[in-house]
Short mmCIF file of C-alpha atoms in Angstrom, two decimals:
data_model
loop_
_atom_site.label_atom_id
_atom_site.label_comp_id
_atom_site.label_asym_id
_atom_site.label_seq_id
_atom_site.Cartn_x
_atom_site.Cartn_y
_atom_site.Cartn_z
CA MET A 144 -3.88 -67.11 95.60
CA HIS A 145 -6.42 -64.83 97.27
CA GLU A 146 -9.26 -66.41 95.29
CA ILE A 147 -8.13 -69.90 96.25
CA GLY A 148 -8.27 -68.72 99.86
CA ASN A 149 -11.79 -67.42 99.29
CA VAL A 150 -12.98 -70.77 97.94
CA LEU A 151 -11.43 -72.67 100.84
CA ALA A 152 -12.96 -70.24 103.35
CA ARG A 153 -16.41 -70.78 101.83
CA GLN A 154 -15.86 -74.54 102.15
CA GLY A 155 -15.04 -74.12 105.83
CA GLU A 156 -11.37 -75.09 105.38
CA LEU A 157 -10.14 -72.14 107.40
CA GLU A 158 -6.57 -73.26 108.08
CA ALA A 159 -5.93 -73.91 104.40
CA ALA A 160 -7.55 -70.60 103.49
CA LEU A 161 -5.23 -68.75 105.87
CA ARG A 162 -2.16 -70.34 104.28
CA TRP A 163 -3.24 -69.17 100.83
CA TYR A 164 -4.08 -65.68 102.07
CA GLU A 165 -0.65 -65.42 103.68
CA GLN A 166 1.00 -66.30 100.37
CA ALA A 167 -1.24 -63.84 98.53
CA LEU A 168 -0.26 -61.12 100.99
CA GLN A 169 3.43 -61.80 100.48
CA ARG A 170 3.03 -61.43 96.69
CA ARG A 171 1.00 -58.24 97.05
CA GLU A 172 3.63 -56.75 99.35
CA ALA A 173 6.35 -57.70 96.87
CA ALA A 174 4.37 -56.04 94.07
CA GLY A 175 3.63 -52.91 96.10
CA ASP A 176 -0.11 -53.53 95.70
CA VAL A 177 -1.32 -51.52 98.69
CA ARG A 178 -5.02 -51.87 97.95
CA GLY A 179 -4.61 -55.62 97.41
CA GLN A 180 -2.79 -55.93 100.71
CA GLY A 181 -5.80 -54.36 102.41
CA VAL A 182 -8.20 -56.76 100.70
CA THR A 183 -6.20 -59.83 101.78
CA MET A 184 -5.65 -58.51 105.31
CA HIS A 185 -9.41 -58.07 105.58
CA ALA A 186 -9.94 -61.66 104.42
CA ILE A 187 -7.52 -62.91 107.06
CA GLY A 188 -9.51 -60.94 109.63
CA ASN A 189 -12.69 -62.62 108.39
CA VAL A 190 -11.23 -66.09 108.89
CA LEU A 191 -9.99 -65.26 112.38
CA ALA A 192 -13.40 -63.82 113.29
CA GLU A 193 -15.03 -67.01 111.99
CA ARG A 194 -12.75 -69.00 114.30
CA GLY A 195 -13.72 -66.80 117.24
CA GLU A 196 -10.29 -65.15 117.52
CA LEU A 197 -11.83 -61.71 117.79
CA GLU A 198 -8.87 -59.70 119.08
CA ALA A 199 -6.62 -61.09 116.36
CA ALA A 200 -9.33 -60.35 113.78
CA LEU A 201 -9.49 -56.74 114.96
CA ARG A 202 -5.74 -56.33 114.53
CA TRP A 203 -5.92 -57.56 110.93
CA TYR A 204 -8.94 -55.37 110.18
CA GLU A 205 -7.05 -52.34 111.53
CA GLN A 206 -4.10 -53.09 109.25
CA ALA A 207 -6.48 -53.63 106.34
CA LEU A 208 -8.11 -50.27 107.01
CA GLN A 209 -4.74 -48.51 107.02
CA ARG A 210 -3.87 -50.00 103.61
CA LYS A 211 -7.26 -49.12 102.14
CA GLU A 212 -6.99 -45.55 103.39
CA ALA A 213 -3.50 -45.29 101.88
CA ALA A 214 -4.84 -46.60 98.57
CA GLY A 215 -7.90 -44.30 98.61
CA ASP A 216 -10.22 -47.31 98.47
CA VAL A 217 -13.37 -45.71 99.93
CA ARG A 218 -15.68 -48.66 99.35
CA GLY A 219 -13.10 -51.01 100.83
CA GLN A 220 -12.77 -48.79 103.89
CA GLY A 221 -16.50 -49.17 104.47
CA VAL A 222 -16.31 -52.94 104.17
CA THR A 223 -13.55 -53.14 106.77
CA MET A 224 -15.23 -50.64 109.10
CA HIS A 225 -18.29 -52.88 108.94
CA GLY A 226 -16.11 -55.86 109.84
CA ILE A 227 -14.74 -54.02 112.86
CA GLY A 228 -18.31 -53.18 113.89
CA ASN A 229 -19.27 -56.85 113.62
CA VAL A 230 -16.47 -57.93 115.95
CA LEU A 231 -17.31 -55.25 118.49
CA ALA A 232 -20.98 -56.25 118.39
CA ARG A 233 -20.01 -59.86 119.07
CA GLN A 234 -17.96 -58.65 122.02
CA GLY A 235 -21.01 -56.85 123.40
CA GLU A 236 -19.56 -53.38 122.77
CA LEU A 237 -22.74 -52.18 121.07
CA GLU A 238 -22.18 -48.42 121.23
CA ALA A 239 -18.70 -48.79 119.75
CA ALA A 240 -20.11 -51.10 117.07
CA LEU A 241 -22.71 -48.48 116.15
CA ARG A 242 -20.02 -45.85 115.70
CA TRP A 243 -18.10 -48.08 113.30
CA TYR A 244 -21.26 -48.99 111.40
CA GLU A 245 -22.08 -45.30 111.01
CA GLN A 246 -18.63 -44.67 109.53
CA ALA A 247 -19.04 -47.71 107.29
CA LEU A 248 -22.37 -46.35 106.05
CA GLN A 249 -20.79 -42.99 105.25
CA ARG A 250 -18.13 -44.70 103.14
CA ALA A 251 -20.69 -46.89 101.37
CA GLU A 252 -22.75 -43.80 100.52
CA ALA A 253 -19.66 -41.92 99.32
CA ALA A 254 -18.70 -44.86 97.10
CA GLY A 255 -22.25 -45.32 95.77
CA ASP A 256 -22.25 -48.87 97.15
CA VAL A 257 -26.00 -49.46 97.45
CA ARG A 258 -25.71 -53.08 98.53
CA GLY A 259 -23.11 -52.13 101.15
CA GLN A 260 -25.45 -49.44 102.46
CA GLY A 261 -28.18 -52.03 102.91
CA VAL A 262 -25.91 -54.50 104.69
CA THR A 263 -24.73 -51.83 107.13
CA MET A 264 -28.23 -50.46 107.72
CA HIS A 265 -29.27 -54.01 108.58
CA ALA A 266 -26.39 -54.28 111.05
CA ILE A 267 -27.42 -51.02 112.72
CA GLY A 268 -30.94 -52.42 113.02
CA ASN A 269 -29.52 -55.54 114.68
CA VAL A 270 -27.71 -53.48 117.31
CA LEU A 271 -30.80 -51.42 118.04
CA ALA A 272 -32.86 -54.60 118.39
CA LEU A 273 -30.31 -55.90 120.90
CA GLN A 274 -30.60 -52.59 122.77
CA ASN A 275 -34.37 -53.15 123.02
CA GLU A 276 -35.23 -50.30 120.64
CA PRO A 277 -37.64 -52.17 118.33
CA GLU A 278 -39.16 -49.14 116.63
CA ALA A 279 -35.73 -47.74 115.72
CA ALA A 280 -34.60 -51.19 114.61
CA LEU A 281 -37.61 -51.53 112.30
CA ARG A 282 -36.88 -48.15 110.70
CA TRP A 283 -33.32 -49.22 109.89
CA TYR A 284 -34.46 -52.61 108.62
CA GLU A 285 -36.96 -50.91 106.31
CA GLN A 286 -34.19 -48.73 104.86
CA ALA A 287 -31.95 -51.79 104.55
CA LEU A 288 -34.68 -53.61 102.65
CA GLN A 289 -35.10 -50.70 100.25
CA ARG A 290 -31.36 -50.72 99.49
CA ALA A 291 -31.30 -54.50 99.07
CA GLU A 292 -34.18 -54.27 96.60
CA ALA A 293 -32.50 -51.43 94.71
CA ALA A 294 -29.27 -53.44 94.49
CA GLY A 295 -31.04 -56.64 93.45
CA ASP A 296 -29.63 -58.34 96.55
CA VAL A 297 -32.21 -61.12 96.89
CA ARG A 298 -30.38 -62.90 99.71
CA GLY A 299 -30.06 -59.62 101.61
CA GLN A 300 -33.78 -59.01 101.21
CA GLY A 301 -34.48 -62.37 102.80
CA VAL A 302 -32.14 -61.74 105.72
CA THR A 303 -33.75 -58.38 106.48
CA MET A 304 -37.29 -59.67 106.08
CA HIS A 305 -36.45 -62.38 108.61
CA ALA A 306 -35.10 -59.76 111.02
CA ILE A 307 -38.30 -57.70 110.68
CA GLY A 308 -40.24 -60.85 111.49
CA ASN A 309 -38.11 -61.36 114.60
CA VAL A 310 -38.89 -57.88 115.91
CA LEU A 311 -42.62 -58.28 115.27
CA ALA A 312 -42.63 -61.71 116.93
CA GLU A 313 -40.89 -60.25 119.97
CA ARG A 314 -43.65 -57.64 120.16
CA GLY A 315 -46.33 -60.34 120.03
CA GLU A 316 -47.49 -59.46 116.49
CA LEU A 317 -47.40 -63.11 115.45
CA GLU A 318 -49.52 -62.97 112.29
CA ALA A 319 -47.47 -60.08 110.90
CA ALA A 320 -44.25 -61.85 111.87
CA LEU A 321 -45.32 -64.99 109.99
CA ARG A 322 -46.04 -62.99 106.85
CA TRP A 323 -42.54 -61.53 106.95
CA TYR A 324 -40.98 -64.95 107.54
CA GLU A 325 -42.90 -66.33 104.54
CA GLN A 326 -41.55 -63.53 102.34
CA ALA A 327 -38.07 -64.10 103.75
CA LEU A 328 -38.29 -67.78 102.87
CA GLN A 329 -39.29 -66.98 99.28
CA ARG A 330 -36.28 -64.69 98.86
CA LYS A 331 -33.89 -67.20 100.41
CA GLU A 332 -35.22 -69.93 98.12
CA ALA A 333 -34.74 -67.63 95.13
CA ALA A 334 -31.16 -66.94 96.27
CA GLY A 335 -30.49 -70.67 96.73
CA ASP A 336 -29.28 -70.17 100.29
CA VAL A 337 -30.08 -73.52 101.94
CA GLN A 338 -28.69 -72.51 105.34
CA LEU A 339 -30.97 -69.48 105.61
CA GLN A 340 -33.97 -71.40 104.30
CA GLY A 341 -33.48 -73.97 107.05
CA VAL A 342 -33.20 -71.34 109.77
CA THR A 343 -36.35 -69.54 108.59
CA LEU A 344 -38.37 -72.75 108.37
CA VAL A 345 -37.44 -73.69 111.93
CA THR A 346 -38.23 -70.18 113.16
CA MET A 347 -41.60 -70.24 111.41
CA GLY A 348 -42.27 -73.68 112.83
CA VAL A 349 -41.62 -72.57 116.39
CA LEU A 350 -43.91 -69.57 115.99
CA GLN A 351 -46.70 -71.63 114.43
CA PHE A 352 -46.35 -74.31 117.11
CA SER A 353 -46.48 -71.77 119.94
CA ARG A 354 -49.67 -70.18 118.61
CA GLY A 355 -51.47 -73.53 118.40
CA ASP A 356 -50.86 -74.62 114.80
CA ARG A 357 -48.79 -77.54 116.01
CA THR A 358 -49.04 -79.85 112.99
CA GLN A 359 -47.90 -77.18 110.53
CA GLY A 360 -45.29 -75.90 112.96
CA LEU A 361 -43.72 -79.32 113.41
CA SER A 362 -43.82 -79.92 109.65
CA ASN A 363 -41.91 -76.70 108.92
CA ALA A 364 -39.41 -77.33 111.71
CA ARG A 365 -38.72 -80.81 110.32
CA LYS A 366 -38.23 -79.40 106.80
CA GLY A 367 -35.81 -76.82 108.17
CA LEU A 368 -33.91 -79.48 110.12
CA ARG A 369 -33.54 -81.66 107.00
CA LEU A 370 -32.10 -78.74 105.04
CA LEU A 371 -29.63 -77.88 107.80
CA GLN A 372 -28.57 -81.51 108.13
CA THR A 373 -28.08 -81.77 104.36
CA ILE A 374 -25.38 -79.09 104.41
CA GLY A 375 -23.91 -80.11 107.77
CA SER A 376 -24.83 -76.80 109.38
CA ALA A 377 -23.95 -76.18 113.02
CA GLU A 378 -27.53 -74.90 113.36
CA ALA A 379 -28.77 -78.46 112.86
CA THR A 380 -28.07 -79.42 116.49
CA THR A 381 -30.32 -76.69 117.88
CA ALA A 382 -32.96 -77.41 115.23
CA ALA A 383 -32.95 -81.11 116.17
CA GLU A 384 -33.49 -80.23 119.83
CA THR A 385 -36.40 -77.99 118.82
CA VAL A 386 -38.03 -80.76 116.76
CA LEU A 387 -37.59 -83.26 119.61
CA TRP A 388 -39.24 -80.82 122.01
CA MET A 389 -42.20 -80.36 119.65
CA GLU A 390 -42.58 -84.11 119.21
CA ALA A 391 -42.48 -84.61 123.00
CA VAL A 392 -45.18 -81.99 123.52
CA LEU A 393 -47.43 -83.59 120.91
CA SER A 394 -46.77 -87.06 122.34
CA ALA A 395 -47.70 -85.87 125.84
CA LYS A 396 -50.90 -84.35 124.51
CA ASP A 397 -51.86 -87.62 122.79
CA ASP A 398 -51.25 -89.53 126.03
#
């Protein structure tokens, strides 16, 4: 029942996923499966966070954490602590988010969860970037990339390479940023993540366009838009606006 919920959640059918998770939770409670209860409670929190119901998500994550602590599930504790950090970061409570990420990282290290370490290091880098601490953010991203490579997490490598590119672009190091975006795109293609490929292509396109390589920039932005439209991504709307802006600029120049 939990796995059916997972599939539905990945398909974006969040209401149906919740119904299956609720049934899974009932069975796990009946069986006295404390660890399993924590896993399903966490999944319910994920769905609520996806729907933007952040306070409700936090309540489920807190219950999930209690069950995982009772079951001695150290890795699972780290996963849920990370989830709590994510919600707090979305709420703008960055210092609180950092504290939860630090605890999540401790659990991931204790459990030998190399991929989890990388994911949490990346999240810490994100918070530091938001706090306008680019040098510290880059150090955490570099550690995150090392863990993602060690764990064979190709998708994670692409996500972190993209984030490094963002920091460098913000600092005006456009050539270096482009090189990181190109590497990010390769990893995302290897991982088969169409959504992330589309986002990176649009980001590259904007950067290329802004530095004067307008033909290539527009070409990449259009490719990214097509990918995002293919999967019905919410990012497609913003990408379409970006492409329209580029086309308008080029049209004005021709006139």
